[in-house]
GROMACS .gro file of C-alpha atoms in nm:
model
  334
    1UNK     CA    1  -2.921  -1.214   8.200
    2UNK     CA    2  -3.017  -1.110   7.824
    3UNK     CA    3  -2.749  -0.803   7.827
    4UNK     CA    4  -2.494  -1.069   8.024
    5UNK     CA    5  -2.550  -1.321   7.649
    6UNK     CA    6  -2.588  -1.025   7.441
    7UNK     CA    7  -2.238  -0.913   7.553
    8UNK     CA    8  -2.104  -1.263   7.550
    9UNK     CA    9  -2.229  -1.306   7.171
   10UNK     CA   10  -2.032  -0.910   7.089
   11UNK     CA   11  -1.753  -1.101   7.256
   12UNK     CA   12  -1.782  -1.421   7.000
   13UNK     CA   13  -1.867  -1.241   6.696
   14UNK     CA   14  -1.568  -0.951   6.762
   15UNK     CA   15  -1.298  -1.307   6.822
   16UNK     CA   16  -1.453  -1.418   6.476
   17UNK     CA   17  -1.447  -1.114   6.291
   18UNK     CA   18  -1.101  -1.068   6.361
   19UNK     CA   19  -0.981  -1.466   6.258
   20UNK     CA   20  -1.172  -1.399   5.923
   21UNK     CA   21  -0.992  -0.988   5.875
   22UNK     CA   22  -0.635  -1.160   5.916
   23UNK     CA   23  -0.726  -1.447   5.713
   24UNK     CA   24  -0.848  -1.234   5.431
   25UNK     CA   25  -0.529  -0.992   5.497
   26UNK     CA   26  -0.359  -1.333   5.445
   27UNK     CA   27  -0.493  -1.468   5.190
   28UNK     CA   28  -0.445  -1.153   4.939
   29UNK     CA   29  -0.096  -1.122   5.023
   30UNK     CA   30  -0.068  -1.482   4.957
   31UNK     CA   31  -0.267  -1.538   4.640
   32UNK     CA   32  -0.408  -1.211   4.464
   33UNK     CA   33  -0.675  -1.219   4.291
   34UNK     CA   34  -0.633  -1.521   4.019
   35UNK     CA   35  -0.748  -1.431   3.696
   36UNK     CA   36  -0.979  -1.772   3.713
   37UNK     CA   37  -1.156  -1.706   3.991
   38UNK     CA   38  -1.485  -1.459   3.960
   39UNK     CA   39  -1.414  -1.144   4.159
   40UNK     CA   40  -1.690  -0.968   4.301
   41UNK     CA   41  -1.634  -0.594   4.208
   42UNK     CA   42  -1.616  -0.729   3.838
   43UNK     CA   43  -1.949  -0.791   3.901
   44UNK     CA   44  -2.038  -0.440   4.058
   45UNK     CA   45  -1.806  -0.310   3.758
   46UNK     CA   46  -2.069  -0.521   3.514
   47UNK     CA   47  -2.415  -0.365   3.716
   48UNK     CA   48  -2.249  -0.012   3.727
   49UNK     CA   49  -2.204  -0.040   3.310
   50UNK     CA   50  -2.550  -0.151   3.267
   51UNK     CA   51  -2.732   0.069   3.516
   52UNK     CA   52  -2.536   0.356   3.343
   53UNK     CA   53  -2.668   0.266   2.961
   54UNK     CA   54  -3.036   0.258   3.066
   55UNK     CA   55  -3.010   0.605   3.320
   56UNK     CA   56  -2.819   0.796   3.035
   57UNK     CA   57  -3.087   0.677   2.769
   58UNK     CA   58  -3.282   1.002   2.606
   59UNK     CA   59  -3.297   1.346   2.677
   60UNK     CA   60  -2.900   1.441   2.864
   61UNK     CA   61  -2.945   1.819   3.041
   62UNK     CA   62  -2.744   1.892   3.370
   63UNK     CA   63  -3.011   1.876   3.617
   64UNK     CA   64  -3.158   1.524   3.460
   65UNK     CA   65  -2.767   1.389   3.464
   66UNK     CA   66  -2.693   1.477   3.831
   67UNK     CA   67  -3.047   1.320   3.937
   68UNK     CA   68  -2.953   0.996   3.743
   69UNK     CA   69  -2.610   1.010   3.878
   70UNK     CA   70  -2.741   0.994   4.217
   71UNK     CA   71  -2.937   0.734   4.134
   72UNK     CA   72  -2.683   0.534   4.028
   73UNK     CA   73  -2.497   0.566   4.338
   74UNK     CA   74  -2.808   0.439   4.536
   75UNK     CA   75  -2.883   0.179   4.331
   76UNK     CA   76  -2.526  -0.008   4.329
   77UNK     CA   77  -2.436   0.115   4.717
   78UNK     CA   78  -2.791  -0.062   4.815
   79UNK     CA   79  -2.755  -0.372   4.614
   80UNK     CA   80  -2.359  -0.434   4.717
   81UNK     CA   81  -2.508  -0.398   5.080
   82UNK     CA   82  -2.781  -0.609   5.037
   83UNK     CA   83  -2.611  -0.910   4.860
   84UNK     CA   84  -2.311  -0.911   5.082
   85UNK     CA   85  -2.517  -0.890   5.385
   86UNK     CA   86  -2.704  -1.143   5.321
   87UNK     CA   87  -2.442  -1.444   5.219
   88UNK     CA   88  -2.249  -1.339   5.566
   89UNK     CA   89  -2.543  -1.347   5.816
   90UNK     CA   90  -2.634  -1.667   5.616
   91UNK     CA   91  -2.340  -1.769   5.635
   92UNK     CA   92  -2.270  -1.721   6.015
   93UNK     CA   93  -2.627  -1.846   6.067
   94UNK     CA   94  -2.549  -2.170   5.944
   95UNK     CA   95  -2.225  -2.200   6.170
   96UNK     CA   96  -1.976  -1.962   6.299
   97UNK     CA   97  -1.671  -2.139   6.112
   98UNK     CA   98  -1.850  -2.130   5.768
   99UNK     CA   99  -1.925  -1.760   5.870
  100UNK     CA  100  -1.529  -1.711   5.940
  101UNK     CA  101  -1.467  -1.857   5.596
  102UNK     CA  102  -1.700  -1.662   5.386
  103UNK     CA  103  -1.578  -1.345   5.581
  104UNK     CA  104  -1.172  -1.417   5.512
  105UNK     CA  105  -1.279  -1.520   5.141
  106UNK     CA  106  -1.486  -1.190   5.137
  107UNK     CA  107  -1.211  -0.989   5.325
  108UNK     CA  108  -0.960  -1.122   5.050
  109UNK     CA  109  -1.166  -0.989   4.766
  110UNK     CA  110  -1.178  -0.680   4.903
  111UNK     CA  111  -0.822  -0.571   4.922
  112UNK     CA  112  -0.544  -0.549   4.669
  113UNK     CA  113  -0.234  -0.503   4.758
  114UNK     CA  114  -0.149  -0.817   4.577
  115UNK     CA  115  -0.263  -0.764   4.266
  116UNK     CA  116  -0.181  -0.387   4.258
  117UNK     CA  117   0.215  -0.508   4.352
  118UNK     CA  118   0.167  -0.802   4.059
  119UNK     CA  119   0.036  -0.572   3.798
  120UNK     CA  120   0.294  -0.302   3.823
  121UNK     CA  121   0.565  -0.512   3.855
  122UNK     CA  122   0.461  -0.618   3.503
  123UNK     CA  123   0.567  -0.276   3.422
  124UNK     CA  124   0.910  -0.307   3.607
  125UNK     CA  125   1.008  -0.626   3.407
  126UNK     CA  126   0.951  -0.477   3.093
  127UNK     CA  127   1.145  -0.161   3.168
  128UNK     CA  128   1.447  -0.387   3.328
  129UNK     CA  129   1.423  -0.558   2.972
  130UNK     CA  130   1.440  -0.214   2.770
  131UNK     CA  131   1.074  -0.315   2.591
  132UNK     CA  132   0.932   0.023   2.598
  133UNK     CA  133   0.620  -0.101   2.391
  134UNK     CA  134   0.530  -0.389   2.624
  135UNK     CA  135   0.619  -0.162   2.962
  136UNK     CA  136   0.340   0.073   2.775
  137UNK     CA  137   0.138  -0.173   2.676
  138UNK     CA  138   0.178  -0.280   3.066
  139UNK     CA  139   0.101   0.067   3.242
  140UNK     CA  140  -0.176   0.121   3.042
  141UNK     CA  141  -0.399  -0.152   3.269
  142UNK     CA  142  -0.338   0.023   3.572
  143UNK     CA  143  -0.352   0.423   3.478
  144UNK     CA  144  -0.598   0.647   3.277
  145UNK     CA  145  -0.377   0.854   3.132
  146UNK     CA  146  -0.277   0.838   2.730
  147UNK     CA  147   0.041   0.597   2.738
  148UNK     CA  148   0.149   0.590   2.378
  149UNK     CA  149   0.368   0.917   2.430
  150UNK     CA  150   0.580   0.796   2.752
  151UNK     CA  151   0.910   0.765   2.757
  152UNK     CA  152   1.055   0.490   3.019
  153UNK     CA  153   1.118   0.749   3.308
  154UNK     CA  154   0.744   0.857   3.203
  155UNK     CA  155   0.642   0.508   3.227
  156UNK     CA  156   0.817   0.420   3.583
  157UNK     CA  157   0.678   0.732   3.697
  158UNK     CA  158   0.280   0.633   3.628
  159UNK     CA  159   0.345   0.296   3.752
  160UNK     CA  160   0.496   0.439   4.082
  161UNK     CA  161   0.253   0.733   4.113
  162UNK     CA  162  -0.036   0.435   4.060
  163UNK     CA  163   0.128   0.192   4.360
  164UNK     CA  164   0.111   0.511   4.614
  165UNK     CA  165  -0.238   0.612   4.541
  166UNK     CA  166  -0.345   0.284   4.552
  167UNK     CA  167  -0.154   0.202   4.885
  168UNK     CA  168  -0.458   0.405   4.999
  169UNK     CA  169  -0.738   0.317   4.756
  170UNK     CA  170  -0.682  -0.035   4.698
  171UNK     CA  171  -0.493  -0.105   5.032
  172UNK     CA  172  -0.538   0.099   5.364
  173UNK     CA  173  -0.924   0.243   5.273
  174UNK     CA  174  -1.088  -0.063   5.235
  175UNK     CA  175  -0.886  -0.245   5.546
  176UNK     CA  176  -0.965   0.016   5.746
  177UNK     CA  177  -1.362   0.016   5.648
  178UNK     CA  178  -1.365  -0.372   5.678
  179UNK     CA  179  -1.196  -0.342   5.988
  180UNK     CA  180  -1.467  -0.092   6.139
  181UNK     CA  181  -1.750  -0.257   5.996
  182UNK     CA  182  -1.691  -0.606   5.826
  183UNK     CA  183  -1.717  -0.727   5.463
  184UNK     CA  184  -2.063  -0.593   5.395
  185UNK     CA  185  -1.915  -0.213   5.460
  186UNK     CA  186  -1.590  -0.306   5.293
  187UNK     CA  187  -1.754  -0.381   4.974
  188UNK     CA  188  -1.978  -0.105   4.992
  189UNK     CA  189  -1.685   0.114   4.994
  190UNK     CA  190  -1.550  -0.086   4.682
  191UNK     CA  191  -1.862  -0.013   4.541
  192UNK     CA  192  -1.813   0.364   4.555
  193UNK     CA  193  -1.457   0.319   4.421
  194UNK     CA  194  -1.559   0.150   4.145
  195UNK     CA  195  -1.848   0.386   4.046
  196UNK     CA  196  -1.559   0.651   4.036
  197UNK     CA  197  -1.286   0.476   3.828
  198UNK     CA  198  -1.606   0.409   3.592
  199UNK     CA  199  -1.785   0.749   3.611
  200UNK     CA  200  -1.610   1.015   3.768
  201UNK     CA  201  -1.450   1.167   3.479
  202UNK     CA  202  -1.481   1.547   3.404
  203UNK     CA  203  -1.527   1.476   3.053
  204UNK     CA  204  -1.813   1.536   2.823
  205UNK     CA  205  -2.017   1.238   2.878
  206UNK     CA  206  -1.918   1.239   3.268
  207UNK     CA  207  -1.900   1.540   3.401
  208UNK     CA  208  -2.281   1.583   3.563
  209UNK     CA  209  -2.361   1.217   3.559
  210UNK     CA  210  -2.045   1.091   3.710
  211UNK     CA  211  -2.049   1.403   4.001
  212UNK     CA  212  -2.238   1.206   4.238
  213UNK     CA  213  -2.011   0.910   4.190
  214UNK     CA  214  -1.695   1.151   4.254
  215UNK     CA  215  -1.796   1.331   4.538
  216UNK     CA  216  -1.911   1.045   4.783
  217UNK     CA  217  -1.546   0.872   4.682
  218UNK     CA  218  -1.378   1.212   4.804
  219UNK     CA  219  -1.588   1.218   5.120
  220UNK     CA  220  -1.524   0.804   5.160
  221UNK     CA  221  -1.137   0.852   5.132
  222UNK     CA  222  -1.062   1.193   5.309
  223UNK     CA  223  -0.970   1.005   5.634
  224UNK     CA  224  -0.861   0.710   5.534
  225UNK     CA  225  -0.615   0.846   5.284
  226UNK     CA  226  -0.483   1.086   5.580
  227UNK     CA  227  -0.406   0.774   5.816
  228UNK     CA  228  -0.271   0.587   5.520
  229UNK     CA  229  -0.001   0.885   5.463
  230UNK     CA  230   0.044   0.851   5.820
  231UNK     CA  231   0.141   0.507   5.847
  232UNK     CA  232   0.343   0.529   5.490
  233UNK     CA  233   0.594   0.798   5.663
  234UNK     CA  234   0.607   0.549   5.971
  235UNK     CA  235   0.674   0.331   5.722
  236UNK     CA  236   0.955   0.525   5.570
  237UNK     CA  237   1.146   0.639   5.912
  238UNK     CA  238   1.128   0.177   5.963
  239UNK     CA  239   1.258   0.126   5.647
  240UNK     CA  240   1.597   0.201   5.681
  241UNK     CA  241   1.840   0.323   5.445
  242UNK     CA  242   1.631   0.238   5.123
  243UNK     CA  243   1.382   0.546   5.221
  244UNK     CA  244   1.383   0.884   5.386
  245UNK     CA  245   1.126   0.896   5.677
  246UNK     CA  246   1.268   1.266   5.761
  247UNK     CA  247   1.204   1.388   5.379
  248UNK     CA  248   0.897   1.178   5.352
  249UNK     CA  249   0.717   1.410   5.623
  250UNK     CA  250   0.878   1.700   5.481
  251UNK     CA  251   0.722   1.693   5.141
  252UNK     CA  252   0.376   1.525   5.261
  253UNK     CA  253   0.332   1.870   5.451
  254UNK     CA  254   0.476   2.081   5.169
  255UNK     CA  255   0.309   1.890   4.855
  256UNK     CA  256  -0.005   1.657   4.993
  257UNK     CA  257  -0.275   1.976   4.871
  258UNK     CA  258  -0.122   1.942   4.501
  259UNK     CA  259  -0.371   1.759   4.308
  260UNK     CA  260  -0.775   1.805   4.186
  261UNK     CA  261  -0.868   1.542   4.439
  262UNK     CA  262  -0.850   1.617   4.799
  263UNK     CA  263  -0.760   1.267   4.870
  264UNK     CA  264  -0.473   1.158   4.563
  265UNK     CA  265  -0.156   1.358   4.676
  266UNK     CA  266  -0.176   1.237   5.000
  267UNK     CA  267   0.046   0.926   4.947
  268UNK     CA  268   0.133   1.062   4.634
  269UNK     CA  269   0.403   1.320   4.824
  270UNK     CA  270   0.496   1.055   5.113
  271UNK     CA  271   0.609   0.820   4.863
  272UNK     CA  272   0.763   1.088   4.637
  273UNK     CA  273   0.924   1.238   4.970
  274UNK     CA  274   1.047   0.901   5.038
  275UNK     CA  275   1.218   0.791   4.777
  276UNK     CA  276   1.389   1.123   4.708
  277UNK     CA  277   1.198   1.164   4.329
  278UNK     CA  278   0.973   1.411   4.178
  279UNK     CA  279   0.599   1.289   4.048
  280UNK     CA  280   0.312   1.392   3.854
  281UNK     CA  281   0.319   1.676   3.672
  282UNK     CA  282   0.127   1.748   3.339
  283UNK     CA  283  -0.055   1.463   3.150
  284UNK     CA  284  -0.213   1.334   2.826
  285UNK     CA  285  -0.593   1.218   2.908
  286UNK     CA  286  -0.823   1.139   2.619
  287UNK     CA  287  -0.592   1.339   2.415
  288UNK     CA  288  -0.560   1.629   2.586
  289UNK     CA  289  -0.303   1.790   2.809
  290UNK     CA  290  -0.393   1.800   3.178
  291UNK     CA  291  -0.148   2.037   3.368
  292UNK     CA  292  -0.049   1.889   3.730
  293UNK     CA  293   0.159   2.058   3.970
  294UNK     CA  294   0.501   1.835   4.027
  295UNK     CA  295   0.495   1.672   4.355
  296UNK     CA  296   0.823   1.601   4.509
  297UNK     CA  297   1.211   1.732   4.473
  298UNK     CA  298   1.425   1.549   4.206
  299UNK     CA  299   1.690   1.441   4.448
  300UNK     CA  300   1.751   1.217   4.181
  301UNK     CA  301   1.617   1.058   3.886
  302UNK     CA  302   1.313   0.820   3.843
  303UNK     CA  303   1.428   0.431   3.774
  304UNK     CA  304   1.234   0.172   3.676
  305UNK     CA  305   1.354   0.027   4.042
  306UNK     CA  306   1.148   0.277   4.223
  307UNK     CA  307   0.854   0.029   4.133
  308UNK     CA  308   1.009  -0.226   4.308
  309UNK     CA  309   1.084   0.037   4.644
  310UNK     CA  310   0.695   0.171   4.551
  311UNK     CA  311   0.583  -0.166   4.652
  312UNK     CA  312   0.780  -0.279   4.918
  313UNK     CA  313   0.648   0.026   5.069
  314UNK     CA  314   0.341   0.009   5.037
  315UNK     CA  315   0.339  -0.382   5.187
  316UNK     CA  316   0.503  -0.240   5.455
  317UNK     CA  317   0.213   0.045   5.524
  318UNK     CA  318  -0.059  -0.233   5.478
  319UNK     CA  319   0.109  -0.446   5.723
  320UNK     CA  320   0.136  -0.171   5.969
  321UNK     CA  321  -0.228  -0.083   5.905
  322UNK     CA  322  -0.322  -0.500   5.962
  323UNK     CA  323  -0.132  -0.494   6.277
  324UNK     CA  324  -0.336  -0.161   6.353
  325UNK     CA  325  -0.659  -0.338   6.319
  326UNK     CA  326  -0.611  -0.579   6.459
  327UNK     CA  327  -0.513  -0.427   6.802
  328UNK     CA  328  -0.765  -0.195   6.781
  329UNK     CA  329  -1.038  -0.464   6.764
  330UNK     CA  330  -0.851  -0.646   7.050
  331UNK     CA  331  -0.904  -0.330   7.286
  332UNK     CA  332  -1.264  -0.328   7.180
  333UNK     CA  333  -1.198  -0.020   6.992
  334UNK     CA  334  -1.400  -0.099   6.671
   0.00000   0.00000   0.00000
């Protein structure tokens, strides 16, 4: 009789998990995130800069950085768990539709596909109005790099190298995670990719500190950003005329190893592949010259209108990937 409710409650809580996932799926394609409204990984962002400036006080050596990096990592993976955690099971405790509610609102703050579309078409306006200081100005929120030297190809190219790195980052990773294992293991993966857009620089002040940071978001991302290149070529070969499914594949298995990261060029080379341009390449960080490998052919050249094909791309992999999800948790498979 116990294991006969104990299934039934799986059951329940499986029927609500998945209202709340397409809610949130829903609700960010709808809305974004409003500049208004608090957003939780802000708020991991703002513990992240203060645990750094009291682990980093005094003596810096290697062995002391990497300890204190590691640290970090526990500290901010542990509270993100802990907090979100506990406002869903309180929030399901008190009834099962304010629990579906918290979890879509939660599921909504954890993905970004349309914020990442929003603030990259910025970039795209500015270009399509030949205001190479505000399309700078513009690509500068979403990439590291040193913008002041781009031309507009250089521009449309960091904007469109940002949307496919992100369809996995921002997009598939975290659906997929929240998918497997709700809103509390969502935002501890947001968590992670946060510490590592914060920390896991290979620069002087980053370099042993940040390495803990780095590493887990390699090991964090190495599937996901494998099924996310997946589904962006089946993406491609759906998308009719204005993509190349065929060359898509072609230059994922020729080009997907060529970058530092394990994870980066993996939807870097679909998207390149796919819209028949060449990517990446070397780059200005900090001041200095990074040399990149190209990724792609230049079947022809980069237009500020490959942002636009970036992103209707990538809404088409995160659909895919929703639809995915969700019959996957319909079979019982996660």
């Amino acid at each position: 009789m116990e294991c006969l409710m104990m299934l039934i409650l799986s059951k329940a809580m499986l029927k609500y998990h998945m209202i709340g996932f397409a809610a949130g799926f829903f609700l960010d394609m709808l809305f974004g995130d409003p500049y208004w409204l608090p957003h939780p990984i802000r708020l991991i962002g703002s513990l992240i800069s203060k645990l750094e400036g009291w682990l980093l006080k005094g003596e810096r050596d290697k062995r002391r950085e990497i300890f204190r990096g590691i640290v970090l990592v526990l500290l901010v993976v542990s509270f993100t768990v802990i907090v979100s955690g506990f406002i869903l099971g309180g929030a399901y405790r008190i009834h099962p539709g304010i629990g579906i509610t918290v979890e879509a609102v939660m599921t909504y703050q954890i993905l970004a596909a349309k914020c990442l579309k929003t603030e990259s078409m910025k970039v795209y306006t500015c270009l399509k109005e030949n205001d190479l200081v505000k399309a700078r100005r513009a690509v500068s929120m979403i990439v590291g790099r040193d913008t002041a030297v781009l031309d507009a190809e250089g521009v449309a190219k960091a904007a469109i190298e940002t949307v496919a790195e992100n369809t996995s980052d921002g997009v598939i990773a975290p659906m997929l995670y929240t998918a497997l294992g709700g809103p509390v293991l969502g935002f501890a993966y947001k968590a992670v990719n946060t510490m590592d857009s914060m920390v896991g620089y290979k620069n002087d002040k980053y370099m042993y500190f940040g390495r803990a940071a780095a590493k887990l978001d390699d090991v964090v991302n190495y599937i996901p950003s494998r099924i996310s290149a997946g589904l962006m070529i089946l993406s491609a070969f759906a998308g009719g005329g204005a993509y190349s499914g065929k060359r898509a594949w072609m230059i994922y298995r020729r080009d997907r190893r060529k970058h530092a990261s394990p994870n980066s060029a993996q939807t870097e080379s679909v998207c390149a592949g796919a819209l028949g341009i060449r990517l990446a390449g070397n780059a200005s960080y900090f001041g200095k010259i990074v040399e990149k490998p190209y990724i792609g052919d230049p079947v022809r050249k980069v237009s500020f209108e490959d942002i636009r094909r970036a992103n209707d791309l990538m809404y088409r992999t995160a659909i895919l990937c929703e639809l995915l999800c969700l019959g996957c948790m319909g079979l019982g498979i996660v």
